[in-house]
XYZ file of C-alpha atoms in Angstrom:
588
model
C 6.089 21.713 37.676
C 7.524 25.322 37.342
C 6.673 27.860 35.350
C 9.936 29.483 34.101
C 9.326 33.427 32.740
C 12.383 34.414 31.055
C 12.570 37.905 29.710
C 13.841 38.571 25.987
C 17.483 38.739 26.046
C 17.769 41.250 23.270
C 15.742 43.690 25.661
C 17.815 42.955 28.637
C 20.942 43.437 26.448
C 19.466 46.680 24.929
C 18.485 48.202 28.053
C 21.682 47.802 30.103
C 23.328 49.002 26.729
C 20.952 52.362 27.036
C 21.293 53.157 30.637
C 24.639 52.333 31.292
C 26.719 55.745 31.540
C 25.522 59.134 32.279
C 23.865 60.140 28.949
C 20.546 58.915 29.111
C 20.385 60.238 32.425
C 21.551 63.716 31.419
C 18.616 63.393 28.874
C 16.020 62.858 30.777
C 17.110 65.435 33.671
C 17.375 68.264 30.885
C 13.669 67.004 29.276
C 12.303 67.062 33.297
C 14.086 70.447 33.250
C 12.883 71.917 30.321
C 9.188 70.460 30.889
C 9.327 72.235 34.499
C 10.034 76.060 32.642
C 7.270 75.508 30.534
C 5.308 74.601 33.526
C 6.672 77.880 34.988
C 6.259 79.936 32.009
C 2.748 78.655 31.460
C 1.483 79.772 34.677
C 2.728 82.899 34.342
C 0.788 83.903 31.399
C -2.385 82.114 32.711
C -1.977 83.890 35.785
C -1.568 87.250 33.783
C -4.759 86.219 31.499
C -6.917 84.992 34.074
C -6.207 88.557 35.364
C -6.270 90.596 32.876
C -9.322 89.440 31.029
C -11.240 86.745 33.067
C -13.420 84.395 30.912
C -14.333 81.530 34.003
C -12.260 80.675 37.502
C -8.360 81.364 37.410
C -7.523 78.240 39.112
C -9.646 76.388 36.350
C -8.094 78.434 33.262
C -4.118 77.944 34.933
C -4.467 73.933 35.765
C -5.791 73.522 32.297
C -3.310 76.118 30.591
C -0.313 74.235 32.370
C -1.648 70.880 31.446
C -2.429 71.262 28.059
C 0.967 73.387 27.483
C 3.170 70.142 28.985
C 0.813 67.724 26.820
C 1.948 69.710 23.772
C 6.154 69.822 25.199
C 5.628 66.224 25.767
C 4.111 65.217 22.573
C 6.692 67.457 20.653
C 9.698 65.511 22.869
C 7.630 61.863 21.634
C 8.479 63.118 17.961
C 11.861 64.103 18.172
C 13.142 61.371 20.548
C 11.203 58.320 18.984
C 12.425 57.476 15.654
C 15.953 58.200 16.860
C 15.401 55.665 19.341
C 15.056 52.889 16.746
C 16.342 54.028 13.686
C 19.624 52.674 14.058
C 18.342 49.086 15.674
C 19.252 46.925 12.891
C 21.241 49.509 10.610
C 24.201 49.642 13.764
C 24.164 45.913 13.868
C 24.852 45.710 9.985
C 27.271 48.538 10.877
C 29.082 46.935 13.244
C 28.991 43.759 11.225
C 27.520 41.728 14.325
C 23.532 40.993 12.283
C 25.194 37.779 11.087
C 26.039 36.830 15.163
C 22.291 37.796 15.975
C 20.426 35.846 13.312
C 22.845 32.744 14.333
C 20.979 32.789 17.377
C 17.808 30.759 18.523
C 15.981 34.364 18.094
C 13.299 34.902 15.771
C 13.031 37.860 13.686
C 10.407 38.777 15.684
C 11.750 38.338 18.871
C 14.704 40.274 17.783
C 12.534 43.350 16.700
C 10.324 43.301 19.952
C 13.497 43.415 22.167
C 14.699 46.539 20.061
C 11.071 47.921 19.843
C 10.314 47.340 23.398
C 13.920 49.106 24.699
C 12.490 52.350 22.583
C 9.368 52.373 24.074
C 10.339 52.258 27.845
C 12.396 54.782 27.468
C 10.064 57.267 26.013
C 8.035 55.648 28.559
C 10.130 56.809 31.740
C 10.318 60.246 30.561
C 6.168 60.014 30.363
C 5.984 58.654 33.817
C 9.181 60.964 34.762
C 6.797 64.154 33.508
C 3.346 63.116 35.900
C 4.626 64.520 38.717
C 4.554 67.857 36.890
C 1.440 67.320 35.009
C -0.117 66.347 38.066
C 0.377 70.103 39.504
C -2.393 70.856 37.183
C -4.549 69.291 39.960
C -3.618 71.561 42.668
C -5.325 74.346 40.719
C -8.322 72.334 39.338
C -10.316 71.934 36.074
C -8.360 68.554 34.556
C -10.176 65.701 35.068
C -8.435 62.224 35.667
C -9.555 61.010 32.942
C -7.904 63.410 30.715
C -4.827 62.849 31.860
C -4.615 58.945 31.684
C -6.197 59.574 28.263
C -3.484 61.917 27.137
C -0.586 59.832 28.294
C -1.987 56.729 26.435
C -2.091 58.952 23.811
C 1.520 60.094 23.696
C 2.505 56.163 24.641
C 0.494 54.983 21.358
C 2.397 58.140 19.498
C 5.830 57.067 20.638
C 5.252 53.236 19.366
C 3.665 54.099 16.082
C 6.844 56.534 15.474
C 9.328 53.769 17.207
C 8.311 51.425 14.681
C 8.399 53.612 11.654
C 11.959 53.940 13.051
C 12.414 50.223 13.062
C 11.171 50.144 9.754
C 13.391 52.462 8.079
C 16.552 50.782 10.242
C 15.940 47.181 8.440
C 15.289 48.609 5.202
C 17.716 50.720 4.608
C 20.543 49.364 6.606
C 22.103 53.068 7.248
C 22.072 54.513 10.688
C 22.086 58.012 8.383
C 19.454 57.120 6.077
C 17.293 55.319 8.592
C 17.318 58.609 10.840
C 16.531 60.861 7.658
C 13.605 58.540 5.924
C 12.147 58.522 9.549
C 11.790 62.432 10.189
C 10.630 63.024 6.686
C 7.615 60.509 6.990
C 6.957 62.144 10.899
C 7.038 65.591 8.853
C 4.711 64.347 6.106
C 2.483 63.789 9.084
C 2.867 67.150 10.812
C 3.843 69.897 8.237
C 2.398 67.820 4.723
C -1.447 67.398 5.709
C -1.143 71.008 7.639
C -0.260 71.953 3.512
C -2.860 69.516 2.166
C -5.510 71.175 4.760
C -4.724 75.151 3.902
C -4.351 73.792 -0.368
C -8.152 72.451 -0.210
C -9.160 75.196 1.561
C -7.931 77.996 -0.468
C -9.352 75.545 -3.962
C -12.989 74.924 -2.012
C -13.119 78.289 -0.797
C -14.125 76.909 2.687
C -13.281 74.314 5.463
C -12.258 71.117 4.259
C -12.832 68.032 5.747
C -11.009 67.651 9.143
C -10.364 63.602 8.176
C -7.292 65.636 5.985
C -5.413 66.188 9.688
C -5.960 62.359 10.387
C -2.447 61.231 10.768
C -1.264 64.663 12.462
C -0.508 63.360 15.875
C -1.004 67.114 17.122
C -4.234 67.595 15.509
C -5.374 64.513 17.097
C -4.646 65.346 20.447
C -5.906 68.646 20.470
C -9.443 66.798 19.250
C -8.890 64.299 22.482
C -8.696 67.448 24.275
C -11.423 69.791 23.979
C -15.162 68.869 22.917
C -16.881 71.849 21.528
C -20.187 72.622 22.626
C -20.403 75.190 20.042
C -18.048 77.747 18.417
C -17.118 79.426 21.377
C -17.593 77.182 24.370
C -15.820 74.330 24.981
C -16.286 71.411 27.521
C -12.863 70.506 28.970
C -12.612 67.582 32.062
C -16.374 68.627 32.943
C -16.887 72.049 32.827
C -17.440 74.736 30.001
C -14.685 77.734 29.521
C -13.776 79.693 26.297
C -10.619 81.495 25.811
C -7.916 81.886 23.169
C -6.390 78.584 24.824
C -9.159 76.321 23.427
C -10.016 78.389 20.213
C -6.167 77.282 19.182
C -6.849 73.897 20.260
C -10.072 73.690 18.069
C -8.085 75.332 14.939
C -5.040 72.536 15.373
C -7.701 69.794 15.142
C -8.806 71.047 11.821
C -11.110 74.322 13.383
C -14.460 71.568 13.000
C -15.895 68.817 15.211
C -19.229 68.880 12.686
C -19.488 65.019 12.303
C -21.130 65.409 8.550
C -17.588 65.904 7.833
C -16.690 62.444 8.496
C -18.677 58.987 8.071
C -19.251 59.093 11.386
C -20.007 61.550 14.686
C -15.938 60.569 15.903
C -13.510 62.817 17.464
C -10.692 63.422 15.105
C -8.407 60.963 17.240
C -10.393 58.355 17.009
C -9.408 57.862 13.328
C -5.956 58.922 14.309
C -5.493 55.754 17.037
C -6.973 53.171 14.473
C -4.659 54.353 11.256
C -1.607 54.155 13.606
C -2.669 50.874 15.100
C -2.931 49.336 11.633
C 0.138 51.426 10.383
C 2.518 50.277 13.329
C 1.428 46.269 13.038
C 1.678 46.348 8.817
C 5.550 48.578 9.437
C 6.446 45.895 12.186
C 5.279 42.370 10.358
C 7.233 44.383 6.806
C 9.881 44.779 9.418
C 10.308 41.409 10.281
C 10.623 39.875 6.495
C 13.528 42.996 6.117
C 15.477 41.673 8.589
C 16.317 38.328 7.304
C 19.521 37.534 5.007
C 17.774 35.841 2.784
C 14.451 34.463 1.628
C 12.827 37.400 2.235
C 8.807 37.559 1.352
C 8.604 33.830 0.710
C 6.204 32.998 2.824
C 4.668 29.374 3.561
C 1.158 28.881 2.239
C -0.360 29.314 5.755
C 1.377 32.312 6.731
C -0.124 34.079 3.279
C -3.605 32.740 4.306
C -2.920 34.631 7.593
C -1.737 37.697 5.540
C -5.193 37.486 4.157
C -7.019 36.791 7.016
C -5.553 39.784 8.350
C -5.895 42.083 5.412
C -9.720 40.979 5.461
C -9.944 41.616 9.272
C -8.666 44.954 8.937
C -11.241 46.194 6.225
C -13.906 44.203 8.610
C -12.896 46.098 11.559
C -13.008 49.927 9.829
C -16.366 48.957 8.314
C -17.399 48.423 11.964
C -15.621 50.437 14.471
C -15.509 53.384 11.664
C -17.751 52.413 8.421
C -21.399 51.982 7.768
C -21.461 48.463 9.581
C -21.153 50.098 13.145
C -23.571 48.180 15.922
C -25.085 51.571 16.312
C -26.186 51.586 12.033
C -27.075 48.263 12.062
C -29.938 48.612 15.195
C -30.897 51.973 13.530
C -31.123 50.123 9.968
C -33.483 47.497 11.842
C -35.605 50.448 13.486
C -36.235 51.468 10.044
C -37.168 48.399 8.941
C -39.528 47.630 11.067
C -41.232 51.355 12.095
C -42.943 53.920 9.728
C -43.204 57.542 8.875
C -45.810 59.413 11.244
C -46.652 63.212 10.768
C -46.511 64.826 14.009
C -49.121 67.753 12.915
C -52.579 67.585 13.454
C -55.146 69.221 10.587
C -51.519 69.852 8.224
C -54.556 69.554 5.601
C -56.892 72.072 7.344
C -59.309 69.669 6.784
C -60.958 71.106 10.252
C -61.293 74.766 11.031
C -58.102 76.721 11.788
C -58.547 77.187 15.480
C -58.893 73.213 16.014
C -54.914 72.626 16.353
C -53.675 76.417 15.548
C -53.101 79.502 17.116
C -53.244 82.558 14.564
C -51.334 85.713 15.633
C -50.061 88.312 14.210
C -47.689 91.625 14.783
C -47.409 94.897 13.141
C -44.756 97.476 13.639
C -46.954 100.583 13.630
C -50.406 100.126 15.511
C -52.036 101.735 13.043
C -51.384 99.479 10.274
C -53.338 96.371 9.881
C -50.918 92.977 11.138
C -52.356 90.735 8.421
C -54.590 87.704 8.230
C -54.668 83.800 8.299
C -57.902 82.377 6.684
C -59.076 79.517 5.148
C -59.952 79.412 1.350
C -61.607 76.745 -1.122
C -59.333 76.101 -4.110
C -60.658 73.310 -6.708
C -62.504 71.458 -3.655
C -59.104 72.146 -1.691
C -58.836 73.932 1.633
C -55.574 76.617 1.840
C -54.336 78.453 3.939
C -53.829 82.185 2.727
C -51.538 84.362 4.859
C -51.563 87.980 3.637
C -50.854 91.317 4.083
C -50.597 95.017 3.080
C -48.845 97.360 4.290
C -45.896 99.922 4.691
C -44.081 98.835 7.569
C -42.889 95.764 8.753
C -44.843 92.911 9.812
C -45.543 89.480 11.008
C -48.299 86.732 10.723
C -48.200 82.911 12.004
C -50.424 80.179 12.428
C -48.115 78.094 15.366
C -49.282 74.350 16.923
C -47.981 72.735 20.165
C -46.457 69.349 19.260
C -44.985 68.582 22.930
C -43.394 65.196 21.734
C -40.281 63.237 22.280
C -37.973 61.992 18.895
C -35.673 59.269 19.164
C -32.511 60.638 18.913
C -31.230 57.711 16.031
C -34.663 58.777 13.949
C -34.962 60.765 11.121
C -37.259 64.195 11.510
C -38.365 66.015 8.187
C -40.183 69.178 7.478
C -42.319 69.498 4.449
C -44.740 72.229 3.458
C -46.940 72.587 -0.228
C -47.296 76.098 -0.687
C -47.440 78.927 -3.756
C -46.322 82.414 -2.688
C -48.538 84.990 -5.272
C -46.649 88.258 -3.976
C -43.853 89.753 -2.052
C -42.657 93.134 -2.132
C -39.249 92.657 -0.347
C -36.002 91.569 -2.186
C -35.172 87.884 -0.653
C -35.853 88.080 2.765
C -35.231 91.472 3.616
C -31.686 93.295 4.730
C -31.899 91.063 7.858
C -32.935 87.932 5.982
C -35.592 87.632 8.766
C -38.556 88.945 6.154
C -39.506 86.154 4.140
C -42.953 85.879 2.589
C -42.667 81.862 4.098
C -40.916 80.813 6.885
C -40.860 77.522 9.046
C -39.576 77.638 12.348
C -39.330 74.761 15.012
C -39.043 75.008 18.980
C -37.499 72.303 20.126
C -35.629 70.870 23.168
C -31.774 68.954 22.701
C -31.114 66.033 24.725
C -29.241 68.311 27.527
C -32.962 70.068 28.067
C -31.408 73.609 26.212
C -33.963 75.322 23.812
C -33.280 76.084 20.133
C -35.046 77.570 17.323
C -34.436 76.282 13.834
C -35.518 78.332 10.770
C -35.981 78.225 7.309
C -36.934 81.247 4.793
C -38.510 80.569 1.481
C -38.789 83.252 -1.184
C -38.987 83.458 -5.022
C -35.651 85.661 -5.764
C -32.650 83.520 -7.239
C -30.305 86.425 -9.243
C -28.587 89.378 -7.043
C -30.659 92.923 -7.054
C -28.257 95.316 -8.628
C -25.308 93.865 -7.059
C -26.811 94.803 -3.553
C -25.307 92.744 -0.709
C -28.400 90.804 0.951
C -27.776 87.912 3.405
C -28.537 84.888 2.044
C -29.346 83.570 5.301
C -31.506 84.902 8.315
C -28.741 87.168 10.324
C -30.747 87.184 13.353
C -31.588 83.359 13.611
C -29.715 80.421 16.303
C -29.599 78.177 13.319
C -29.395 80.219 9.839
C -30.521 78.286 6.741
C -29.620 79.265 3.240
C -33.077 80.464 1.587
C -34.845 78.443 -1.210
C -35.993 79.748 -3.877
C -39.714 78.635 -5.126
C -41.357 79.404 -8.237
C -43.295 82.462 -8.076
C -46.880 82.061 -7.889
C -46.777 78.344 -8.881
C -47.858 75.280 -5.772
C -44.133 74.454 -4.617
C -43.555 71.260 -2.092
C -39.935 72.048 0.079
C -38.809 69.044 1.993
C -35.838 69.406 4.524
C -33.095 67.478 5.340
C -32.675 64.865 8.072
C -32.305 67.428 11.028
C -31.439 64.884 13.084
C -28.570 64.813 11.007
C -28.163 68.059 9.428
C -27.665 69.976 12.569
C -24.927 69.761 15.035
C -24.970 66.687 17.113
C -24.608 69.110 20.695
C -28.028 70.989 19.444
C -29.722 68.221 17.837
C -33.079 68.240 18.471
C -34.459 65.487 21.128
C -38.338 66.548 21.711
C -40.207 68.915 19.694
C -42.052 71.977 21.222
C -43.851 73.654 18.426
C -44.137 74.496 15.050
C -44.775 77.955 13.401
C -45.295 78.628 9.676
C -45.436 82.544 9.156
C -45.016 85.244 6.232
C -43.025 88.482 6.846
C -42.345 91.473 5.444
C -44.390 94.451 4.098
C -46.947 93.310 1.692
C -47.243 89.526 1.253
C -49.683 86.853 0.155
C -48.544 83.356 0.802
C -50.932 80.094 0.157
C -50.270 76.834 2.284
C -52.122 73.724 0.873
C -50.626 71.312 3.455
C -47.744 71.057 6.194
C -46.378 67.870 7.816
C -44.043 67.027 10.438
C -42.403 63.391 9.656
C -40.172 61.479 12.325
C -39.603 57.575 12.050
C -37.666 55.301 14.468
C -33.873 54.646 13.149
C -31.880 55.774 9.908
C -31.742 53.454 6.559
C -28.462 52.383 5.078
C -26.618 55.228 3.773
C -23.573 53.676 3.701
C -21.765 56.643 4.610
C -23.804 59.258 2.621
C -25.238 62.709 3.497
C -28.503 63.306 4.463
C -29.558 64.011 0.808
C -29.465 60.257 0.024
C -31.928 59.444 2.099
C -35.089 58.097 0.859
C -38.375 60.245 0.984
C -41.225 59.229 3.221
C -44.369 58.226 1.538
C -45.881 61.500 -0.542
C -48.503 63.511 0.134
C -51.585 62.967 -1.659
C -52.394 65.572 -5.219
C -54.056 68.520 -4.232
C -56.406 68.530 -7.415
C -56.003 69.127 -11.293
C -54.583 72.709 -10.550
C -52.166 71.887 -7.901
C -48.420 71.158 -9.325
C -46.097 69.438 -7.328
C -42.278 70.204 -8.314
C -39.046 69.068 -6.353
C -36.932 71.727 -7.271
C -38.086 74.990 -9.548
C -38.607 74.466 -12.637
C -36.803 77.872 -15.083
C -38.692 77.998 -18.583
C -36.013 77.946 -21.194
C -35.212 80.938 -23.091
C -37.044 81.848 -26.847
C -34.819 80.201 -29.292
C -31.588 83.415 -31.184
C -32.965 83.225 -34.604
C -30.536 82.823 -37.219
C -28.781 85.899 -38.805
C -30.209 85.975 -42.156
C -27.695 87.382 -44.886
C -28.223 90.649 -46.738
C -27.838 90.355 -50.553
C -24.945 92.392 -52.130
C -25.598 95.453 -54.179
């Protein structure tokens, strides 16, 4: 028995159609051409800024300057060539009156619309594979990885057949070669130009970076995301190795100038949710396509084909919910960690139960030697041990009580800070000019999962109104990771709880084992009371179906301090005396 492989014969007639005479040929010489004096012109001003003001190796900075230029050329020829290629696939056969000839024919719709789909695609696909002999050159002066490059051409392949189709689309619906052509470049510019508009509109009416999920369906914001991996705002890792430059701080403003993954559901590079709305888009345009193309009967569907239509619809929401959503594998084993662990606090005597010096180390700084540094001692409140931290002085100073925690977090937990305190007196506005004088601070040592140190801070003070229009910082100036202060109630017991920082701070400096914790008081003149501190971390996250940190639950409370000790969640402002009524004056 043989096995007899026949090709489609639209795609056979389609292709000799497209490469017979010498126009497609005279295309793809003056695309090679063109792609080689970028190439040329790239290295040139690689060469001149590797020279002129360094930044890592020249060879490194010119492979990737050349290869991430003829990405861009190539990706820019994808969305001019593409929906050209297709958009006059069914439109010139109702043109030329021969449709009626090809739906006589044994053909399918379907089979019809791959055979015109799949002559679009290899073309854009020989001027890809034309182009790697030029892309490769990037090689000869190092810093692309191979991986990058098969990852960008896929890239541009997925781009052409998502645009190819939208082409197809246009073709059976409209029936105009004209129209096809002009509904097909305004969609592709919707993509490019209208969520470029959409991104700068929300972030002129927020008043700061929007979400980068607005540059989605740009195919050039999505590449530049597949292209660079920030490390932080200034670094970027690129096929391996780290290198800054103006090169990469364009690349991480064209994929929405953000990689923070609290702006999405999920930590995903911007093209991730670029490949899987084209995906979807090009199957839903090319099934459409296929109901558009009949003479008749169009939409009427047999009862199992709509259960399919359902079964796909339903697939599709399945499949976001997993690969993208809240039902993700990764979720799922986290929700079950949660399930099945519990909070533990990390710090030992939090209640100075014991004396100080059991788990803490007390120091303490001044900035003239003649001025006393401040104290840390333990006081009896209501049957209660505190800690009091104060001070008096004129200059600036510093005193901390810090314990070695030396301990490894799972890096799907959850890790919150939260201290009970009452601050009776500060003599500095906020934090100080510097926003690195508070009269409470909590600061956390800790290691990421790459072994690189960080500090994490967070200032507490009792100031919530501007002093006389005086610009402080409302953040510490001089801190790694800055914090926006909270305000407590002054004088009054206080209880500040953090966020997830597991979550909270970026995933490439997220912490992974904990050195040490520090809580201190700055300033001038200070007194500070600290009824109880505790570290919490717990295996895996609970269901947040997509929320923020701030929707997660708390962990189990600390127990009352006594009679006298309030515990408030946020500070509580005393309303104002009531505006008694005007009372009128008799006449005369």
């Amino acid at each position: 028995m043989k096995l007899r492989v026949s090709l489609n014969p639209v795609l056979i007639k389609e292709l000799r159609g497209r490469m017979r005479g010498p126009r497609a040929y005279l295309f793809l010489a003056g695309t090679l051409a063109l792609l080689g004096l970028v190439s040329y012109g790239l290295y040139r001003l690689a060469l001149f800024g590797a020279q002129s003001f360094g930044g890592g190796p020249a060879g490194a900075i010119i492979g990737q300057s050349v290869f991430v230029g003829l990405i861009f050329v190539a990706l820019l020829a994808i969305c001019a060539i593409a929906p050209a290629l297709t958009a006059g696939a069914i439109s010139g056969e109702h043109e030329r009156k021969t449709i009626d000839m090809l739906m006589a024919t044994p053909l399918r719709p379907s089979s019809i619309l791959f055979g015109k789909l799949a002559v679009s695609l290899s073309y854009a696909a020989l001027i890809l594979i034309a182009a790697i002999p030029l892309v490769s050159l990037s090689y000869v002066f190092g810093g692309v990885a191979t991986l990058d490059m098969l990852q960008s051409l896929l890239l541009l392949l997925g781009f052409a057949l998502t645009f190819s189709t939208i082409g197809l689309f246009f073709s059976a619906l409209l029936r105009r070669t004209g129209l096809a052509v002009v509904a097909s470049y305004i969609v592709l510019a919707l993509f490019v130009m209208g969520t470029v508009f959409l991104y700068g509109v929300v972030a002129v009416i927020r008043q700061q970076p929007p979400p980068s999920w607005l540059l989605a369906l740009n195919p050039f914001s999505a590449m530049a995301s597949a292209l660079v991996s920030p490390a932080s705002l200034n670094v970027f890792s690129f096929g391996g190795g780290a290198f800054s430059g103006p090169l990469f701080g364009l690349l991480w403003l064209i994929a929405g100038g953000s990689f923070d993954p609290s702006t999405f559901a999920a930590s995903r590079p911007l093209w991730h949710y670029t490949v899987g709305i084209y995906a979807w888009l090009t199957v839903v345009l090319y099934l459409v396509s296929t109901q558009l193309i009949k003479p008749a009967r169009r939409f009427r569907l047999r009862p199992r084909q709509w259960v399919m239509v359902a079964l796909f619809m339903i697939a599709s929401i399945l499949a976001a919910l997993v690969i993208y959503g809240p039902l993700t594998p990764g979720r799922i084993v986290a929700w079950l960690r949660w399930t099945t662990s519990s909070p533990r606090n990390l710090i030992v005597n939090g209640a100075f139960g014991a004396p100080l010096d059991t788990a803490w180390q007390v120091s303490a700084e001044s900035e003239h030697d003649n001025e006393s540094p401040g104290e840390a001692v333990l006081l009896t409140q209501d049957g209660r041990t505190v800690l009091r931290i104060s001070r008096i002085g004129d200059a600036h100073a510093e005193t901390r009580i810090t314990q070695t925690i030396s301990q490894t977090i799972p890096s799907d937990g959850w890790l919150q800070v939260r201290v009970s305190f009452r601050i009776q007196s500060d003599n500095l506005y906020l934090c100080g000019i510097f926003g690195s004088e508070c009269p409470l601070m909590i600061k956390l040592i800790y290691q990421d999962a790459s072994g690189n140190r960080h500090e994490w801070m967070q200032g507490l003070n009792t100031e919530t109104v501007p002093l006389n229009f005086v610009a402080y910082p409302e953040t510490c100036t001089t801190c790694e990771n800055p914090q926006r202060f909270v305000p407590a109630p002054p004088q009054d017991w206080y209880t500040y709880e953090s966020p997830n920082l597991l979550q909270s701070l970026s995933p490439y400096a997220a912490p992974s084992r904990i050195e040490s914790i520090t809580i201190a008081a700055g300033g001038h003149t200070y007194e500070t009371e600290v009824a109880e501190v505790a570290l919490f971390v717990r295996d895996g996250r609970p269901p947040d179906w997509g929320s923020d940190a701030a929707g997660f639950p708390t962990p189990t409370p600390v127990p009352p301090f006594g009679p006298v000790f309030i515990e408030r969640a946020i500070p509580v402002v005393p309303p104002l005396p009531p505006t008694p009524a005007p009372t009128a004056t008799p006449a005369g």
